[in-house]
Short mmCIF file of C-alpha atoms in Angstrom, two decimals:
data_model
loop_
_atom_site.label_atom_id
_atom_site.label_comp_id
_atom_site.label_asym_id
_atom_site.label_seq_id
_atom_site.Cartn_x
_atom_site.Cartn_y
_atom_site.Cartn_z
CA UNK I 1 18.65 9.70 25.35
CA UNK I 2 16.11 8.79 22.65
CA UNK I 3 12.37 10.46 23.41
CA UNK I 4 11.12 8.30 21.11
CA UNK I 5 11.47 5.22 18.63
CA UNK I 6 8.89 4.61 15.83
CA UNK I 7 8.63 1.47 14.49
CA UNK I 8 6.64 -1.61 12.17
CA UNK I 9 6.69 -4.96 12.93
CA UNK I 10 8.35 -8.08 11.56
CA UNK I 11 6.78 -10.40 9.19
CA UNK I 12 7.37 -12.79 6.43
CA UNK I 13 6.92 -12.62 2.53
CA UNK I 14 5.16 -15.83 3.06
CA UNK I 15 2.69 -14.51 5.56
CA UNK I 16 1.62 -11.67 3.40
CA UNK I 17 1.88 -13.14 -0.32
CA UNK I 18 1.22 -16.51 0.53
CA UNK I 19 1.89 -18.27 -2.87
CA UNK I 20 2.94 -15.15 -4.18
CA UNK I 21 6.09 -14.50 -2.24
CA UNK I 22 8.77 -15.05 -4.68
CA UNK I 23 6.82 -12.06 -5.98
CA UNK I 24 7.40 -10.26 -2.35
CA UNK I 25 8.57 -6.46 -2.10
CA UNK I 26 9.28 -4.72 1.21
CA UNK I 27 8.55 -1.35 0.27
CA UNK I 28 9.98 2.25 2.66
CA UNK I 29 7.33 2.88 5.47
CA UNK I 30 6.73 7.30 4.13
CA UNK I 31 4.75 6.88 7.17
CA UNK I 32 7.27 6.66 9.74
CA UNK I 33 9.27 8.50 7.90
CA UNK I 34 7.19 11.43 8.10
CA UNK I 35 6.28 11.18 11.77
CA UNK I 36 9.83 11.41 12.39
CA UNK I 37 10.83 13.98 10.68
CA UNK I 38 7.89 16.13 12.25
CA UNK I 39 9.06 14.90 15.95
CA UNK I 40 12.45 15.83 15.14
CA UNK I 41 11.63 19.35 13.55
CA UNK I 42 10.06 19.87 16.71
CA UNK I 43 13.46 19.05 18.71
CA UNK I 44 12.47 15.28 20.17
CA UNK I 45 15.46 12.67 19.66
CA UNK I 46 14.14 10.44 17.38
CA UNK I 47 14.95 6.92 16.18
CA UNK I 48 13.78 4.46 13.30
CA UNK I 49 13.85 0.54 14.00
CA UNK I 50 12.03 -0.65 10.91
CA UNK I 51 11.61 -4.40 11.95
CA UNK I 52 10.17 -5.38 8.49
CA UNK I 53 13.59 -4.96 6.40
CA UNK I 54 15.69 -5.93 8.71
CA UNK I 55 13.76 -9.17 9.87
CA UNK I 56 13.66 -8.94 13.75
CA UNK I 57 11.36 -11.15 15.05
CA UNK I 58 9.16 -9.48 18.26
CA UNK I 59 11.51 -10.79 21.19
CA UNK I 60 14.61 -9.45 19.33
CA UNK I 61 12.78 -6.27 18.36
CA UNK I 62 11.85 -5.28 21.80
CA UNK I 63 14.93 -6.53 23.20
CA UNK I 64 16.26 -3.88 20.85
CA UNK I 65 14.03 -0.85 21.58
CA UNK I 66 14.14 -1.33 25.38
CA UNK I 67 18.44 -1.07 25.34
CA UNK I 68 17.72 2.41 24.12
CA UNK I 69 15.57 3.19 26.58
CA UNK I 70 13.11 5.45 24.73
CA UNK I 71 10.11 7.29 26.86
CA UNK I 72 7.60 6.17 24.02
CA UNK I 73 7.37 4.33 20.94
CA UNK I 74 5.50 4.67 18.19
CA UNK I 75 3.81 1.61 16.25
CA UNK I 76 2.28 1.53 12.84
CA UNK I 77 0.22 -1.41 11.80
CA UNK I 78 -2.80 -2.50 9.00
CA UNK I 79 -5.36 -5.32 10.19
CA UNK I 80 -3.11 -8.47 9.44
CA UNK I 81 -0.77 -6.71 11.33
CA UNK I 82 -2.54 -5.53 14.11
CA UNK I 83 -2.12 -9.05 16.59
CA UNK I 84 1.81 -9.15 15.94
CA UNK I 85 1.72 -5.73 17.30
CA UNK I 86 0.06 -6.34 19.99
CA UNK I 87 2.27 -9.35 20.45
CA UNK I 88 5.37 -7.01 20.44
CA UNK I 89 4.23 -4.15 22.97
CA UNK I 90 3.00 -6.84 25.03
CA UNK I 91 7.03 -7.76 25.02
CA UNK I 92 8.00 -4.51 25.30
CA UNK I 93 5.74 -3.75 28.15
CA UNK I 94 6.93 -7.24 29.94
CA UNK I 95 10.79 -5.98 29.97
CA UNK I 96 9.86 -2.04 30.30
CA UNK I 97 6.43 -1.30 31.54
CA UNK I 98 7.10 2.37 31.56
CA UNK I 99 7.60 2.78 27.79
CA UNK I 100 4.69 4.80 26.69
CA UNK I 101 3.19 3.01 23.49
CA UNK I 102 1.65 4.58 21.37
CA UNK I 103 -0.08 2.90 17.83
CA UNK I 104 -1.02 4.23 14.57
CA UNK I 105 -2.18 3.26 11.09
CA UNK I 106 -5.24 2.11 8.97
CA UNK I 107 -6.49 -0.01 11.75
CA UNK I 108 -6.87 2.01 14.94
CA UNK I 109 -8.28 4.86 13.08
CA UNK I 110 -10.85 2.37 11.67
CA UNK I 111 -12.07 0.47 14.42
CA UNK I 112 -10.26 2.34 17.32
CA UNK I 113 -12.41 1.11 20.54
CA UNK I 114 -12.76 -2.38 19.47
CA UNK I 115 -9.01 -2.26 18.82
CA UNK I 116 -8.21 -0.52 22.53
CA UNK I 117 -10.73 -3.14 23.99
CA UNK I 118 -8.75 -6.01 22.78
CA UNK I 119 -5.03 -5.30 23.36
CA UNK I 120 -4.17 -3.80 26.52
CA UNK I 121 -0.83 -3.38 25.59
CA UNK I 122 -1.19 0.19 23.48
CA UNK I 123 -1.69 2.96 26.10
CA UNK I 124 -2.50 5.41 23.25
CA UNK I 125 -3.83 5.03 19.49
CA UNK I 126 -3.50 8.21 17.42
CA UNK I 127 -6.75 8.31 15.21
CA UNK I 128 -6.13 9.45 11.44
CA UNK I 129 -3.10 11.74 10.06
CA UNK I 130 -0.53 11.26 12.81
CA UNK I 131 2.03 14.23 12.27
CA UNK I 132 0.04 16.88 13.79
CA UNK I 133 -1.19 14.64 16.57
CA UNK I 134 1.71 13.37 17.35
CA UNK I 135 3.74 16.96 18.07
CA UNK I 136 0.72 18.16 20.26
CA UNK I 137 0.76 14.29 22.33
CA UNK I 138 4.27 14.43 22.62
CA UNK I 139 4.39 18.09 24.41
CA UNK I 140 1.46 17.12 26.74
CA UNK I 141 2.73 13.79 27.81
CA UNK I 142 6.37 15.79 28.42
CA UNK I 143 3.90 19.14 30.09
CA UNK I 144 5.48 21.67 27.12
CA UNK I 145 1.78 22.57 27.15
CA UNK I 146 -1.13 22.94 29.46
CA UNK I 147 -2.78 20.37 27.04
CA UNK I 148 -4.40 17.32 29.39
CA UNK I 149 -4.46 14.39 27.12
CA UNK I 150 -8.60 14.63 26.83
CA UNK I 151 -7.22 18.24 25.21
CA UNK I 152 -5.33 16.48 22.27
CA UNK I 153 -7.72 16.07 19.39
CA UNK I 154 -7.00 12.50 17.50
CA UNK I 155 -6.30 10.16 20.17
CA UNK I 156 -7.74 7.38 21.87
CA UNK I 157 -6.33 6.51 25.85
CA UNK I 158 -6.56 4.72 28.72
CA UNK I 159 -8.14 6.84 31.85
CA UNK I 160 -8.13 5.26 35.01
CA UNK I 161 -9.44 2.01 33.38
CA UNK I 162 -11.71 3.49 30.53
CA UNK I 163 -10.99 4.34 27.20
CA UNK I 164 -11.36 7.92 26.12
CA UNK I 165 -11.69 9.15 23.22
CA UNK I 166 -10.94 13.19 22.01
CA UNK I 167 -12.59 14.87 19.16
CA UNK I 168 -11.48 14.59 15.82
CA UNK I 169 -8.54 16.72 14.37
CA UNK I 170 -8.15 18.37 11.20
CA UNK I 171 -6.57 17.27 8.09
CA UNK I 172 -3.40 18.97 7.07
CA UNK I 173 -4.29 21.58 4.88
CA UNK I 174 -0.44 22.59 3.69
CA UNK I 175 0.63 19.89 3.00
CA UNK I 176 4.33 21.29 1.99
CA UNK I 177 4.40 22.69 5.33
CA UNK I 178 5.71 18.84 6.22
CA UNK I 179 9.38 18.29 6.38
CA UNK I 180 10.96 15.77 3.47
CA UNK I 181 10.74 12.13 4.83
CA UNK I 182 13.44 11.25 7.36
CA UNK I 183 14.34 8.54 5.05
CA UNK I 184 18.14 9.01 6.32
CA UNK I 185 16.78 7.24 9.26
CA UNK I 186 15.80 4.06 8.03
CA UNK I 187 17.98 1.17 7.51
CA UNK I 188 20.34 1.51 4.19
CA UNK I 189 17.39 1.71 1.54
CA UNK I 190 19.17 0.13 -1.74
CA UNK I 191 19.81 -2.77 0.77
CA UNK I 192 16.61 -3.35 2.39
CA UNK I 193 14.25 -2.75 0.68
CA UNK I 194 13.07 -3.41 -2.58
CA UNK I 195 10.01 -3.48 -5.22
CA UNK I 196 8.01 -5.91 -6.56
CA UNK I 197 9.82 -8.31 -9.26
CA UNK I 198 7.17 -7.40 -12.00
CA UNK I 199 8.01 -3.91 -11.89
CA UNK I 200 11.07 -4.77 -13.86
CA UNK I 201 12.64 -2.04 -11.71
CA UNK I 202 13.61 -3.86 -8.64
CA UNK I 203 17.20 -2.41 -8.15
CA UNK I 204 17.23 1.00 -6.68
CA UNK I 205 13.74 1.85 -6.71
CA UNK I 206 11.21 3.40 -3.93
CA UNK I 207 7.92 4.18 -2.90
CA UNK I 208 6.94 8.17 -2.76
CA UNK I 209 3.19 9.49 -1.89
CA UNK I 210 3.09 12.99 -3.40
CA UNK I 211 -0.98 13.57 -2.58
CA UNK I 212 -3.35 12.52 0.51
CA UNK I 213 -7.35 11.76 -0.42
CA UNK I 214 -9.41 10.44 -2.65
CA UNK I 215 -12.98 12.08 -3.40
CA UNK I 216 -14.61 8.47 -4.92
CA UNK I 217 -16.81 6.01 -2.77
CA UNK I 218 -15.86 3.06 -3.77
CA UNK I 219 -17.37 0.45 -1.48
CA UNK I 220 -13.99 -1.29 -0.77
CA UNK I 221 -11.79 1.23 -0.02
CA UNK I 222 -11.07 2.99 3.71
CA UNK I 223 -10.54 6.30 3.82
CA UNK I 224 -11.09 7.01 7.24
CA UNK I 225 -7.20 8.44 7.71
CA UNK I 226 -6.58 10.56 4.62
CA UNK I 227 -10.82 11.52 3.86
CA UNK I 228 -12.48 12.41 0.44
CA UNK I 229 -10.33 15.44 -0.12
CA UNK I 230 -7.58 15.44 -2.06
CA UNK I 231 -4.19 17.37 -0.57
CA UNK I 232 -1.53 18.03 -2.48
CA UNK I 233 1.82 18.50 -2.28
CA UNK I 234 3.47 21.27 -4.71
CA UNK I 235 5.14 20.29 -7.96
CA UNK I 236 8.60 21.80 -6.18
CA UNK I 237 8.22 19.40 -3.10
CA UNK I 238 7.68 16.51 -5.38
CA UNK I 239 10.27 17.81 -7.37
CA UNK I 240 12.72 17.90 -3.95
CA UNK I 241 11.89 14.41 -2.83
CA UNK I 242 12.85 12.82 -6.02
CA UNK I 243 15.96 15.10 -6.29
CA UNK I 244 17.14 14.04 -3.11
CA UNK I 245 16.37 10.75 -3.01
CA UNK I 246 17.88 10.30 -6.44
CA UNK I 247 21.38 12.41 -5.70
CA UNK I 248 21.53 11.24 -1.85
CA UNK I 249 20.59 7.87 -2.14
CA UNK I 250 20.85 6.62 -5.60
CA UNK I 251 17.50 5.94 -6.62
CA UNK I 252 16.55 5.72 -10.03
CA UNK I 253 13.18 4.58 -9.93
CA UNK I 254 9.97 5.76 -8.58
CA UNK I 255 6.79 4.46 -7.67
CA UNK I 256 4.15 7.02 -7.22
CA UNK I 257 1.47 5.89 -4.73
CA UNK I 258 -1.20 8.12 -4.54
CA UNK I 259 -4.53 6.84 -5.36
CA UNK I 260 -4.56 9.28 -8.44
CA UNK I 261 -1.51 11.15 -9.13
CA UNK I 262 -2.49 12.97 -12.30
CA UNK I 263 -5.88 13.93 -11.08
CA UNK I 264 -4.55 17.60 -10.78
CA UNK I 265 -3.28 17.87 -14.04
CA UNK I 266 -1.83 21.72 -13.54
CA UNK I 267 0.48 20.11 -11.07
CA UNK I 268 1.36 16.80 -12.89
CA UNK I 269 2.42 19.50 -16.18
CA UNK I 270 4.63 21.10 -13.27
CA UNK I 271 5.80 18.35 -11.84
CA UNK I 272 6.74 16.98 -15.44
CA UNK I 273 8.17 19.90 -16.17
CA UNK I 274 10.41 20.49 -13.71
CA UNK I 275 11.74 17.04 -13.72
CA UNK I 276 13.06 17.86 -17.68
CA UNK I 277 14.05 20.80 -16.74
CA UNK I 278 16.45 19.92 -14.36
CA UNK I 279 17.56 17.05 -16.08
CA UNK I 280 17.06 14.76 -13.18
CA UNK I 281 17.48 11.50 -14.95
CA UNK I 282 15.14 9.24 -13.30
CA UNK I 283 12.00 6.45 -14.28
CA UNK I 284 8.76 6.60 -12.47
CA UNK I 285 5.41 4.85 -12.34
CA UNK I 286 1.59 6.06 -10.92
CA UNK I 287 -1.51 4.77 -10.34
CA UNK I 288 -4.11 7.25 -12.23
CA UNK I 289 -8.02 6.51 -12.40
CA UNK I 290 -8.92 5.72 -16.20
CA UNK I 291 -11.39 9.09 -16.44
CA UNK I 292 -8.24 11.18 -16.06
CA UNK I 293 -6.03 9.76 -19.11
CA UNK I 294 -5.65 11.54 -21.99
CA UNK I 295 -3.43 12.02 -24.62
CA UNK I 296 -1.15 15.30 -24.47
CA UNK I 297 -0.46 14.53 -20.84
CA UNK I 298 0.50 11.30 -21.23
CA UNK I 299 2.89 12.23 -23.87
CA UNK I 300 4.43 14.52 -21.78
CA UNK I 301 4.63 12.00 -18.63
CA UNK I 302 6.35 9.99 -21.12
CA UNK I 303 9.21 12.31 -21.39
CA UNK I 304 9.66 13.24 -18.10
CA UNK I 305 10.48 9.49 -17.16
CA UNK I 306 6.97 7.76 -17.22
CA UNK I 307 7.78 4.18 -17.30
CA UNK I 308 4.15 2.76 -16.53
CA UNK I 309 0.53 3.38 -15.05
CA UNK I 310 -1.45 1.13 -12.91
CA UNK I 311 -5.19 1.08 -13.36
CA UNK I 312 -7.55 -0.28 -11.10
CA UNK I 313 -9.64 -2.60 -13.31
CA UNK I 314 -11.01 -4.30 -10.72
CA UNK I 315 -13.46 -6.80 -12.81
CA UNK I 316 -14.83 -7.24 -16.28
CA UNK I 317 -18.54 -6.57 -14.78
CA UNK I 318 -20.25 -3.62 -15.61
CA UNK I 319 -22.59 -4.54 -13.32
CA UNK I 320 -20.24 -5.28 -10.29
CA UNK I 321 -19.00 -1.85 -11.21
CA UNK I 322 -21.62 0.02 -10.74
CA UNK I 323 -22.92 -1.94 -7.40
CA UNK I 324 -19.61 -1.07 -5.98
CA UNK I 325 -19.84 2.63 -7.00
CA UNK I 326 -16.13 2.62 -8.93
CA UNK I 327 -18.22 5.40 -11.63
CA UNK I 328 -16.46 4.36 -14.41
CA UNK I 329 -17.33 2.35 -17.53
CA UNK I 330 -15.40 -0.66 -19.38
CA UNK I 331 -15.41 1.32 -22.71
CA UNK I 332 -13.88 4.25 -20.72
CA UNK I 333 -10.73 1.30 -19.04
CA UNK I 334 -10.78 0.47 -22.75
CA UNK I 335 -10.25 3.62 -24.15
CA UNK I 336 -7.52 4.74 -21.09
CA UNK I 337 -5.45 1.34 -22.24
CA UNK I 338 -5.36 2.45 -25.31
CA UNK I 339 -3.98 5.66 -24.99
CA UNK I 340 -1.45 4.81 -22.60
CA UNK I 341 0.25 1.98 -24.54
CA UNK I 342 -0.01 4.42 -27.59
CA UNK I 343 1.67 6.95 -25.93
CA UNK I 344 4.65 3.98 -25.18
CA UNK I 345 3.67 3.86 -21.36
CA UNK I 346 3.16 0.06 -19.87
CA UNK I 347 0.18 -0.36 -18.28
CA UNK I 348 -0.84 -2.15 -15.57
CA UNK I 349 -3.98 -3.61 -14.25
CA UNK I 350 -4.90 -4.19 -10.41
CA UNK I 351 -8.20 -6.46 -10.42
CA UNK I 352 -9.92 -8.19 -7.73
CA UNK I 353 -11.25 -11.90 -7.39
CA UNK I 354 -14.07 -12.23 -5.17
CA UNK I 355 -16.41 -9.40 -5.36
CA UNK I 356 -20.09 -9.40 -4.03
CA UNK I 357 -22.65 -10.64 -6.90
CA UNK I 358 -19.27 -12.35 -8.48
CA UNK I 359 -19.85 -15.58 -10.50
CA UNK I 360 -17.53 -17.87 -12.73
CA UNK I 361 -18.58 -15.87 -15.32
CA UNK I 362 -18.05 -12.34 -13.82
CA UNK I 363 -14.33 -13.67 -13.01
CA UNK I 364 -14.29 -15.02 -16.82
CA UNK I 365 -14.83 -11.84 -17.87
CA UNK I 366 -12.85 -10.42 -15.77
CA UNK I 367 -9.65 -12.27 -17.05
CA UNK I 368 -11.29 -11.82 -20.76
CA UNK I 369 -11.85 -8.24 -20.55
CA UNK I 370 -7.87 -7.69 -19.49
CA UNK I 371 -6.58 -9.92 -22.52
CA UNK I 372 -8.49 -7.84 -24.96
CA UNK I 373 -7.39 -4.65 -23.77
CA UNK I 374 -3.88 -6.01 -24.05
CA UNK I 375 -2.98 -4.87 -20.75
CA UNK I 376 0.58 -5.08 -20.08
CA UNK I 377 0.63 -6.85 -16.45
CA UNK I 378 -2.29 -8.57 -14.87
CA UNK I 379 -2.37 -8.43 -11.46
CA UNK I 380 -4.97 -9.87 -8.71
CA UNK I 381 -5.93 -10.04 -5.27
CA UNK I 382 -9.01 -11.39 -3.23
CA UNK I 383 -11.58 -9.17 -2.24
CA UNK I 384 -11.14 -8.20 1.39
CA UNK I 385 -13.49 -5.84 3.65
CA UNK I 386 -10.69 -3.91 5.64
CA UNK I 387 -12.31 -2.53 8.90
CA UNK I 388 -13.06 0.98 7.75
CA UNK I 389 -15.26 0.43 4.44
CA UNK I 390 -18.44 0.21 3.86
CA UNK I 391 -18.31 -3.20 2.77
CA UNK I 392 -16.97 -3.92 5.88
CA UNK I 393 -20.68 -3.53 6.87
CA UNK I 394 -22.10 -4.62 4.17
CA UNK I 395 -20.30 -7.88 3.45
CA UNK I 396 -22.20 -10.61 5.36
CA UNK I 397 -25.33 -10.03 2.75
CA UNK I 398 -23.43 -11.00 0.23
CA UNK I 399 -21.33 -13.92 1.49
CA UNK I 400 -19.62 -15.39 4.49
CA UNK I 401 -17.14 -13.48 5.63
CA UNK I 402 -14.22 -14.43 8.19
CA UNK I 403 -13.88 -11.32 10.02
CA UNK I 404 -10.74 -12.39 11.75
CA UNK I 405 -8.31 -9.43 11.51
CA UNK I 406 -4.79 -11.76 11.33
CA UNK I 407 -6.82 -13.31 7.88
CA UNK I 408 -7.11 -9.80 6.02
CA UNK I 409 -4.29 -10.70 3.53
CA UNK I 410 -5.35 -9.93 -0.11
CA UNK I 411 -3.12 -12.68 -1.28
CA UNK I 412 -3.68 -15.61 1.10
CA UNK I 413 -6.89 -17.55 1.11
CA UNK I 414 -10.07 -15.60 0.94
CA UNK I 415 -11.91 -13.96 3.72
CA UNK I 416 -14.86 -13.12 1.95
CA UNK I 417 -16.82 -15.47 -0.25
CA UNK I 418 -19.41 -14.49 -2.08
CA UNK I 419 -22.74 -16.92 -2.00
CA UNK I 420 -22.81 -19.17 -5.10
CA UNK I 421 -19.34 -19.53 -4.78
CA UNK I 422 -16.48 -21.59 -2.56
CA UNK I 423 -12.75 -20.40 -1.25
CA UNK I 424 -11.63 -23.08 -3.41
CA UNK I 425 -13.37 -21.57 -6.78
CA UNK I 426 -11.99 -18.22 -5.81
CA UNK I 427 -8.77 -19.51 -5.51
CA UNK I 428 -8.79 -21.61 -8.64
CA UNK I 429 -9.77 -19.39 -10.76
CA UNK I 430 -7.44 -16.55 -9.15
CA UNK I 431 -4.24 -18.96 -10.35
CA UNK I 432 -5.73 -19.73 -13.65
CA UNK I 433 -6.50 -16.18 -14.92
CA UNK I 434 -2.86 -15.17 -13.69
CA UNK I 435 -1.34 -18.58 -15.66
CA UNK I 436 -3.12 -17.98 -18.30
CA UNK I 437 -2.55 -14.65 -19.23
CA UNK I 438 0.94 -14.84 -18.62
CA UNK I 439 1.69 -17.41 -21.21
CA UNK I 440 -0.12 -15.41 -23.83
CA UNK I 441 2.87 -15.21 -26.68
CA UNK I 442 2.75 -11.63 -26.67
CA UNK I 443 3.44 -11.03 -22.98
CA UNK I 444 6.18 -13.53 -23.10
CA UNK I 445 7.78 -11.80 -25.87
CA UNK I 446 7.24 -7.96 -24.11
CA UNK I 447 9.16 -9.35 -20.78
CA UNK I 448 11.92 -11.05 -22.85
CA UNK I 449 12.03 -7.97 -24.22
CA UNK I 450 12.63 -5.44 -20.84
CA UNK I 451 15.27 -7.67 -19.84
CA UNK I 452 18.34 -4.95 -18.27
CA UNK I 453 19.89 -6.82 -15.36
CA UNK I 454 20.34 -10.31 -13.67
CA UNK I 455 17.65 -9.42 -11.76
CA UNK I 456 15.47 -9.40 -14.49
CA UNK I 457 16.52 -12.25 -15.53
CA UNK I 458 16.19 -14.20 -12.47
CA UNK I 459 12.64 -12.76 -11.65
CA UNK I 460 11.31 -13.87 -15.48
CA UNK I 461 12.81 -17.48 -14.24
CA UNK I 462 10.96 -17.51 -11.28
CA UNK I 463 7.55 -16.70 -12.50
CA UNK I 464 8.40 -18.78 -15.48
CA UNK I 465 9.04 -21.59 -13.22
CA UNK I 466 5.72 -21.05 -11.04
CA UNK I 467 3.48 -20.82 -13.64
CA UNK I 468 4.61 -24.14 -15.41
CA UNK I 469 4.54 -25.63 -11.48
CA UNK I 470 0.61 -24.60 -11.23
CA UNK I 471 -0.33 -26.14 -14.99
CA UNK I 472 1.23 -29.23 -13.47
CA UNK I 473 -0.69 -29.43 -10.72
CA UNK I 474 -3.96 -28.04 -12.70
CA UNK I 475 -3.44 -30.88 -15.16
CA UNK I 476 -2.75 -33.93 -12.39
CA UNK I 477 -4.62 -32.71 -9.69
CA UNK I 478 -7.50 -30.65 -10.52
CA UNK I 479 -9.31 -31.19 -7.26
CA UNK I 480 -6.33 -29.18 -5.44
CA UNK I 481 -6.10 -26.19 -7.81
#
């Protein structure tokens, strides 16, 4: 008998990238897999059904879970997620009422009463890092300890018709005290899932998270589950989860997702180290803030597989900078470009469209600043006040803000609009500073140029073809783009 089946819901590539789906990825969940590793370390029969990959709408998905029969399942979800999860338990609960759920993720730890309040359907939200919690809910719900549910720190729950909440609990500490992933769980990964097109990677490649924190306030960001502090996992753990998943599954490309991987730069030597010293033959990309770039690490990231480095640019504003407390300057992104193409890394740029005080100009400059830097890959989202931030609080002084949870996609149509500005300008502009920085001759030539597989191919076609689609319509219907 299963104890307990963790699981993410179903949805489309054109629900969460709008425009952008032939751009989609469906990326490995190292959340679930981590929760059920722990649960099965601890000796609870565990299952994956990760709806996502495999496309299971909510009917078929609890049709699914309730044939098994589990005593509790576990549910992950982010804001735009959060009503199609509800929608699901709702089903689950109409065909099994005595399956315990039990949701997680970015949202309930955010807003976790507001979230109870609305969807009756989740008996229990775990608040923040869930593999601790999750071991000490488990053994009170099955009396393995004289722990009453007000006893397990973490949680919010239903108590004869109010919601309680316990007191906070601890963040790991060891963080190599955690099992690998249980990534044999999941649905064949080299058939499921896969990255985004522009990574030029998107055969064989997955998504690791080697560190927890991040110790900057940017105004934008939630980091009500993982706090300020960063955690680390040692060199030798990263060093196992890419050795497994490399030998065991195949995997020749990485994608680092920790907010700043090289941060610790005594580990990051390690880790590099290590890598070349085993001779595990694999590619890998990070995301790195541009204060911690320079030169004799990157060169060394280089030859243990470095591939390419995302910065987050966010805009060309100095000024938006600072009023969003980012701390760092546009001679300093400058400066980090420059080093990292030098040292033959790609680099990558994550900006935002949208921000408060943003202008036409500000978003000109934005799309300026990244062709003179000669970033490698341009990429852009709207600005979006997830529940948990402080411009979540903040955001209504600045613009009009649709606070509608199933809206909180950073690639549909914007939530937040900043005064002075419309939707339409934000998404006009958004399309116009991808287009045209995409047909710049140079970056043309440098994807022509990276071309390994069919896939490659296929994916330069396709953005090809939907950048020459939006000049169309730019050019005979301006009023609509």
């Amino acid at each position: 008998m299963v104890d307990i089946i963790f699981t993410r819901i179903y949805h489309s590539l054109d629900e969460e990238f709008g425009y952008l789906s032939k751009f989609g990825y469906v990326e490995i969940s190292n959340g679930l897999c981590w929760l059920a590793a722990v649960a099965r370390q601890h000796k609870y029969n565990v299952e994956i059904i990760d709806a996502l990959p495999l496309k299971l709408n909510n009917n078929d998905l609890a049709s699914e879970i309730a044939k098994k029969s589990p005593k509790y399942v576990g549910i992950t979800a982010c804001s735009i997620d959060i009503y199609g999860a509800f929608d699901f338990a709702s089903k689950l609960k109409s065909i099994r009422p005595d399956i315990v759920t039990i949701l997680g993720g970015a949202h309930i730890t955010a807003v976790p009463r507001e979230t109870m309040e609305r969807f009756p359907s989740f008996d229990i939200g775990v608040i923040g890092e869930g593999e601790d919690t999750i071991i000490d809910l488990l053994d009170s719900l099955e009396e393995k300890n004289s722990k009453k549910l007000s006893d397990v720190n973490g949680i919010i729950y239903r108590d004869a018709g109010n919601i309680s909440v316990t007191n906070p609990l601890r963040s790991i500490v060891d963080m190599d005290s955690l099992p690998l992933p249980a990534w044999d769980l999941l649905p064949n990964i080299n058939k499921h899932f896969f990255a985004p097109p522009w990574t030029m990677h998107s055969g064989k490649t997955v998504t690791i998270i080697t560190s927890r924190g991040c110790p900057y306030q940017c105004i934008y960001c939630d980091r009500k589950i993982f706090g300020n502090k960063v955690r680390f996992h040692s060199a030798e753990y990263v060093k196992d989860m890419i050795k497994t998943l490399h030998f065991k599954y195949g995997i020749l490309h990485f994608r680092i997702a920790d907010d700043n991987f090289i941060v610790n730069k005594k580990r990051l030597r390690e880790i590099c180290d290590l890598l070349r010293k085993e001779n595990i033959k694999v590619t890998w990309s990070c995301l790195a803030r541009v204060d911690s770039i320079d030169s004799e690490n990157l060169a060394l990231m280089k030859k243990a597989g470095c591939w390419s480095i995302a910065f987050g640019i966010e805009t060309g504003s100095q000024k938006i900078h600072d009023f969003e407390k980012k701390k760092v300057t546009l001679e300093k992104i400058e400066s980090a470009v420059k080093l990292t193409r030098k040292a033959g890394i790609r680099t990558i740029g994550f900006n935002i469209i949208g921000h408060p005080l943003e202008t036409i100009e500000t978003i000109k400059e934005t799309i300026n600043f990244n062709k003179k830097i000669k970033i490698d890959d341009f990429k852009t989202q709207f600005m979006v006040p997830f529940p948990g931030s402080e411009l979540y609080q903040i955001a209504e002084q600045y613009g009009t803000f649709n606070k509608d949870w199933k809206s909180m996609s950073v690639f549909q149509e914007p939530v937040f609009v900043p005064h002075g500005l419309t939707k339409e300008d934000l998404i006009k502009w958004n399309k116009k500073g991808f287009w045209s920085f995409y047909l710049q001759p140079r970056v043309i030539l440098a994807y022509l140029t990276h071309i390994r597989s069919f896939n490659d191919m296929k994916m330069i076609f396709m953005g090809g073809f939907t950048l020459i689609s939006w000049k169309i319509k730019a050019l005979f219907y301006p009023k609509h783009n």
